Amino acid sequence: MTDRLCKAVFFWVIISALLTSCSGSGLTGTVKSKAEIAAIEADAKDWPTYGGQPSGTKYAALDQINRDNVRELQLAWTHHTGDLAFDDVKADFTVSEMTPIYANERLYICTPYNRVEALDPATGKTLWSYDPKKPLTGNMYKQNYCRGVSYWQAADRTKRAAECGKRIFFATQNAVLLSLDADSGKPCAAFGDGGRVNMAALDYKGMGQVANTSPPAIYKNIVIVGGAVRDNHERDSLDGIVRGFDAVSGRQIWAWNPIPADISEVTGAANTWAPISVDIRNGRVFLPTGSASYDTYGVNRKENIPDANAVVVLDALTGKRIWSYQTIRHDLWDYDVPAMPTLATIEKDGKAVEVVIQGTKTGNIFVLDRKTGKSLFPIKEMSAPKSDIPGEITSPTQPMPVLPKPVTPQMIKADDGWGALGFDAAECRGKLAKFRNDGVFTPPSVKGSILHPSFLGGVNWGGIAYDPNSGLAIVNSSNLVSSVTLMPRNEYDEKLHKRPGVSVYEMKGAPYVMLREVLMSSLGAPCNPPPWGRLTAIDMKTGEHRWQVPFGRVEFSTKFRSLKSWGAPNQGGPIVTKGGLIFIGASLDSRFHAYDMQSGKELWSYEVPAPATATPMTFQHSDGRQYVVVSAGGHGGFQTRLSDAIVAFALPKKK
């Protein structure tokens, strides 16, 4: 499924917007040697892809900026894209979720209007800009957004020096794959139709929008692209096809479909909207797939769909499926696998093991052997409650990792209803008591059911960063209680039921209309106890949490700002560096943060023009300086302050 474009004026306004959005070998042997870590670090000094490296570790082997000097970090430059909209007749809301890449001695970005720009890394000045003329209104979820671009270069040095021997690939919001010369920004004429491939015109069945939210993945000469579809709208949504294209010609080389052919007419989706990771050494592609349609009503899809809500591994050259691991069976909660799989080498039982670490919206973290897909930590089969919707057959059990422990709460009782002043706590206890609540995986119902964690997560598209030196995985998460109701279509009254804070999903052809809402007090604060956002470090050697701290702040009234210890919902993710630091924006308080990786202590923060609801990046330029860059444009879906700023930080220049 596509990601949900993730204050009661105030806090519930944000929540309302969120409800409408937001082949490896099992390497064994000795514990990682210094040489092995050195090899990893040799490949991690630039930031040439969205996840830092194709593996998605979001790690940089840079320590010019470190725990001892990060307090000296200063603003180096600010770049303004000029793309800014507040949902008017000319343009849908702009959403800032972009992570730049550093390659070819340049920074490459995309803007919310899907323009692609090359920037001078030392000054932020524009070197070239290309506008694909994407429609600015009528976009999926009424948002203008992008998350990043990708870089490719010819293996042969001679060809690399020629025009389009170095390319920027970008999958636009309206499903056009662009190929641009990385030096000039001109379209590569021999690629597709004058530098573009219209993916929406390919062999998707049925009706409906297809879009792109994430940058393509690159393996050798193959450009790999997933896609986003509109959630909870159609029964037989577009199938979640992932495609591989020739990087030179634009010819489609392979296509893989997660939906079995015999049920493609009754369901769809299970699409890969989050970023894709690549095991370059072993030639494997790792996909995070979503739910089949409809998301919260599954009577039409009683058959097993093993590649939905799964980590799926394909051969990068052929698209052939190698293995998959399903994190949710027969999803009824919109619990897509929302984040780029993190490919790491960890120490387990005295041996080095190549793994994929996958965060999920439930807050579960799965650690799987990259060769076999088997879990490295015990998994228990937890009994799951049955549905009372006619014809709905829930999975009797769901896989639950024993370790690592969930990074967010998964259970709330009515007596846990929270409030700051007493009367609001009683109000929340009353709200919670009205719904069916059998714990995590309570099926949607006509009465209304508790959904906790909410479909926002848990973990969302910000994903996990991994430090190969300490063996720590770093992840941010949200914590909100919500409800989901399947209302009989003939009982739905738009004037009565469509109110602020409630999102309504049509589910064409179903006997129900689906309503979702984050449960809030009349003061506009969540009904579940804080913290509402967390930052967690997991020791991958043991699976245990090393530390966990509240993360983020939010103003949920004009006169009241939440305490830092209360945390806040967040979007975007962390990165980690050899300097022992975690850099993260993501929170709604317009602060960009640096944390000590070993302790979780905040060491530095800086007020940026708008919330940095994006994942940062870092690189060391030829001028000898290490820069940290983050998009700080806010999020129209959150109803936050908006900006068009991309900001870069560095240590003071040496005199």
mmCIF file of C-alpha atoms in Angstrom, residues 54-221:
data_model
loop_
_atom_site.group_PDB
_atom_site.id
_atom_site.type_symbol
_atom_site.label_atom_id
_atom_site.label_comp_id
_atom_site.label_asym_id
_atom_site.label_seq_id
_atom_site.Cartn_x
_atom_site.Cartn_y
_atom_site.Cartn_z
ATOM 1 C CA PRO A 54 22.360 0.348 -1.333
ATOM 2 C CA SER A 55 22.138 -1.787 1.828
ATOM 3 C CA GLY A 56 20.121 0.926 3.576
ATOM 4 C CA THR A 57 22.263 1.071 6.733
ATOM 5 C CA LYS A 58 22.118 4.916 6.806
ATOM 6 C CA TYR A 59 25.649 4.800 8.167
ATOM 7 C CA ALA A 60 28.569 7.069 7.247
ATOM 8 C CA ALA A 61 32.170 6.226 8.125
ATOM 9 C CA LEU A 62 32.883 9.877 8.925
ATOM 10 C CA ASP A 63 34.056 11.251 12.271
ATOM 11 C CA GLN A 64 35.176 14.817 11.600
ATOM 12 C CA ILE A 65 31.954 15.701 13.438
ATOM 13 C CA ASN A 66 31.855 13.609 16.607
ATOM 14 C CA ARG A 67 30.579 13.441 20.178
ATOM 15 C CA ASP A 68 33.337 15.765 21.408
ATOM 16 C CA ASN A 69 32.754 18.623 18.960
ATOM 17 C CA VAL A 70 29.165 18.339 17.740
ATOM 18 C CA ARG A 71 28.149 21.263 19.986
ATOM 19 C CA GLU A 72 30.231 23.496 17.682
ATOM 20 C CA LEU A 73 28.129 22.588 14.632
ATOM 21 C CA GLN A 74 27.008 25.659 12.672
ATOM 22 C CA LEU A 75 24.693 26.430 9.796
ATOM 23 C CA ALA A 76 26.776 26.226 6.620
ATOM 24 C CA TRP A 77 24.151 27.132 4.015
ATOM 25 C CA THR A 78 20.435 27.100 3.244
ATOM 26 C CA HIS A 79 18.943 26.290 -0.131
ATOM 27 C CA HIS A 80 15.396 27.355 -1.013
ATOM 28 C CA THR A 81 13.660 25.308 -3.695
ATOM 29 C CA GLY A 82 10.825 27.807 -4.230
ATOM 30 C CA ASP A 83 8.283 24.973 -4.166
ATOM 31 C CA LEU A 84 5.762 25.790 -1.437
ATOM 32 C CA ALA A 85 1.985 25.390 -1.364
ATOM 33 C CA PHE A 86 -0.805 25.447 1.227
ATOM 34 C CA ASP A 87 -3.464 23.442 -0.655
ATOM 35 C CA ASP A 88 -5.021 26.015 -2.947
ATOM 36 C CA VAL A 89 -6.476 25.948 -6.438
ATOM 37 C CA LYS A 90 -3.017 26.105 -7.974
ATOM 38 C CA ALA A 91 -1.244 23.392 -6.008
ATOM 39 C CA ASP A 92 -1.853 20.671 -3.424
ATOM 40 C CA PHE A 93 -0.036 20.847 -0.080
ATOM 41 C CA THR A 94 3.737 20.521 -0.226
ATOM 42 C CA VAL A 95 5.350 17.830 1.912
ATOM 43 C CA SER A 96 9.059 17.829 2.738
ATOM 44 C CA GLU A 97 10.394 14.270 3.003
ATOM 45 C CA MET A 98 13.427 14.356 0.706
ATOM 46 C CA THR A 99 16.901 12.987 1.424
ATOM 47 C CA PRO A 100 19.632 14.337 -0.904
ATOM 48 C CA ILE A 101 22.338 12.104 -2.325
ATOM 49 C CA TYR A 102 26.017 12.973 -2.783
ATOM 50 C CA ALA A 103 27.659 11.669 -5.939
ATOM 51 C CA ASN A 104 29.746 13.010 -8.803
ATOM 52 C CA GLU A 105 30.971 15.775 -6.444
ATOM 53 C CA ARG A 106 27.432 17.186 -6.309
ATOM 54 C CA LEU A 107 24.289 17.028 -4.236
ATOM 55 C CA TYR A 108 21.198 15.861 -6.092
ATOM 56 C CA ILE A 109 17.701 16.613 -4.831
ATOM 57 C CA CYS A 110 14.086 16.536 -5.901
ATOM 58 C CA THR A 111 11.512 19.143 -4.879
ATOM 59 C CA PRO A 112 7.861 18.655 -3.873
ATOM 60 C CA TYR A 113 6.884 19.696 -7.412
ATOM 61 C CA ASN A 114 9.213 16.930 -8.663
ATOM 62 C CA ARG A 115 11.840 19.221 -10.124
ATOM 63 C CA VAL A 116 15.319 17.670 -10.002
ATOM 64 C CA GLU A 117 18.261 19.883 -9.032
ATOM 65 C CA ALA A 118 22.025 19.549 -8.736
ATOM 66 C CA LEU A 119 23.577 21.667 -5.964
ATOM 67 C CA ASP A 120 27.087 22.787 -5.113
ATOM 68 C CA PRO A 121 27.770 20.782 -1.928
ATOM 69 C CA ALA A 122 29.808 23.588 -0.329
ATOM 70 C CA THR A 123 27.367 26.448 -0.942
ATOM 71 C CA GLY A 124 23.950 24.966 -1.767
ATOM 72 C CA LYS A 125 23.800 26.973 -4.998
ATOM 73 C CA THR A 126 21.898 25.481 -7.927
ATOM 74 C CA LEU A 127 24.079 24.061 -10.701
ATOM 75 C CA TRP A 128 21.183 22.866 -12.874
ATOM 76 C CA SER A 129 17.469 22.225 -12.576
ATOM 77 C CA TYR A 130 15.038 20.094 -14.589
ATOM 78 C CA ASP A 131 11.236 20.402 -14.415
ATOM 79 C CA PRO A 132 9.194 17.400 -15.655
ATOM 80 C CA LYS A 133 5.997 19.491 -15.461
ATOM 81 C CA LYS A 134 4.202 17.174 -13.065
ATOM 82 C CA PRO A 135 0.583 18.189 -12.291
ATOM 83 C CA LEU A 136 0.494 20.237 -9.087
ATOM 84 C CA THR A 137 -3.131 19.392 -8.222
ATOM 85 C CA GLY A 138 -5.075 16.148 -8.247
ATOM 86 C CA ASN A 139 -2.214 14.209 -6.698
ATOM 87 C CA MET A 140 -2.698 11.178 -4.475
ATOM 88 C CA TYR A 141 -3.840 12.387 -1.023
ATOM 89 C CA LYS A 142 -3.687 15.986 -2.333
ATOM 90 C CA GLN A 143 0.008 16.177 -1.607
ATOM 91 C CA ASN A 144 3.065 17.290 -3.584
ATOM 92 C CA TYR A 145 6.092 15.351 -2.370
ATOM 93 C CA CYS A 146 9.222 13.401 -3.215
ATOM 94 C CA ARG A 147 11.721 11.410 -1.147
ATOM 95 C CA GLY A 148 14.799 11.292 -3.341
ATOM 96 C CA VAL A 149 16.611 10.445 -6.546
ATOM 97 C CA SER A 150 19.159 7.800 -7.580
ATOM 98 C CA TYR A 151 22.564 7.888 -9.284
ATOM 99 C CA TRP A 152 24.043 5.528 -11.876
ATOM 100 C CA GLN A 153 27.251 5.573 -13.836
ATOM 101 C CA ALA A 154 28.613 3.399 -16.615
ATOM 102 C CA ALA A 155 31.124 0.783 -15.524
ATOM 103 C CA ASP A 156 33.435 1.651 -18.406
ATOM 104 C CA ARG A 157 35.413 4.865 -17.781
ATOM 105 C CA THR A 158 35.232 5.909 -21.421
ATOM 106 C CA LYS A 159 31.459 5.550 -21.542
ATOM 107 C CA ARG A 160 31.206 7.277 -18.180
ATOM 108 C CA ALA A 161 32.866 10.359 -19.650
ATOM 109 C CA ALA A 162 30.353 10.547 -22.510
ATOM 110 C CA GLU A 163 26.973 12.280 -22.364
ATOM 111 C CA CYS A 164 24.604 10.350 -20.081
ATOM 112 C CA GLY A 165 27.461 8.127 -18.925
ATOM 113 C CA LYS A 166 26.446 9.355 -15.481
ATOM 114 C CA ARG A 167 22.716 9.600 -14.825
ATOM 115 C CA ILE A 168 20.140 10.672 -12.286
ATOM 116 C CA PHE A 169 17.053 8.493 -12.133
ATOM 117 C CA PHE A 170 13.832 9.771 -10.587
ATOM 118 C CA ALA A 171 10.412 8.170 -10.346
ATOM 119 C CA THR A 172 7.925 11.027 -10.282
ATOM 120 C CA GLN A 173 4.763 11.237 -8.235
ATOM 121 C CA ASN A 174 2.722 10.573 -11.392
ATOM 122 C CA ALA A 175 4.664 7.400 -12.233
ATOM 123 C CA VAL A 176 7.129 8.663 -14.829
ATOM 124 C CA LEU A 177 10.667 7.258 -14.671
ATOM 125 C CA LEU A 178 13.131 10.000 -15.685
ATOM 126 C CA SER A 179 16.723 9.583 -16.847
ATOM 127 C CA LEU A 180 18.806 12.792 -16.724
ATOM 128 C CA ASP A 181 22.435 13.492 -17.513
ATOM 129 C CA ALA A 182 24.077 13.971 -14.113
ATOM 130 C CA ASP A 183 26.391 16.718 -15.372
ATOM 131 C CA SER A 184 23.926 18.841 -17.319
ATOM 132 C CA GLY A 185 20.426 17.821 -16.179
ATOM 133 C CA LYS A 186 19.345 17.224 -19.765
ATOM 134 C CA PRO A 187 17.083 14.211 -20.471
ATOM 135 C CA CYS A 188 18.889 11.180 -21.867
ATOM 136 C CA ALA A 189 17.203 11.024 -25.260
ATOM 137 C CA ALA A 190 17.829 7.323 -25.909
ATOM 138 C CA PHE A 191 16.127 6.298 -22.652
ATOM 139 C CA GLY A 192 12.501 5.385 -23.243
ATOM 140 C CA ASP A 193 10.644 8.215 -24.941
ATOM 141 C CA GLY A 194 13.068 11.136 -24.886
ATOM 142 C CA GLY A 195 14.369 10.407 -21.395
ATOM 143 C CA ARG A 196 11.207 9.115 -19.758
ATOM 144 C CA VAL A 197 9.198 5.932 -19.325
ATOM 145 C CA ASN A 198 5.506 6.300 -18.494
ATOM 146 C CA MET A 199 5.066 3.485 -15.980
ATOM 147 C CA ALA A 200 1.358 4.258 -15.558
ATOM 148 C CA ALA A 201 0.866 3.109 -19.166
ATOM 149 C CA LEU A 202 2.337 -0.350 -18.540
ATOM 150 C CA ASP A 203 0.365 -3.509 -17.882
ATOM 151 C CA TYR A 204 -1.488 -2.571 -14.711
ATOM 152 C CA LYS A 205 -4.955 -4.090 -14.623
ATOM 153 C CA GLY A 206 -8.093 -2.276 -13.581
ATOM 154 C CA MET A 207 -8.571 1.394 -12.821
ATOM 155 C CA GLY A 208 -6.945 3.686 -10.298
ATOM 156 C CA GLN A 209 -3.928 5.871 -9.711
ATOM 157 C CA VAL A 210 -0.375 4.637 -9.527
ATOM 158 C CA ALA A 211 2.293 6.902 -8.060
ATOM 159 C CA ASN A 212 5.811 6.812 -6.707
ATOM 160 C CA THR A 213 6.924 7.862 -3.241
ATOM 161 C CA SER A 214 10.469 6.486 -3.116
ATOM 162 C CA PRO A 215 13.612 6.675 -5.253
ATOM 163 C CA PRO A 216 14.502 3.755 -7.525
ATOM 164 C CA ALA A 217 17.053 1.136 -6.502
ATOM 165 C CA ILE A 218 20.050 0.471 -8.747
ATOM 166 C CA TYR A 219 21.859 -2.815 -9.387
ATOM 167 C CA LYS A 220 24.489 -2.773 -12.120
ATOM 168 C CA ASN A 221 22.569 -1.621 -15.227
#
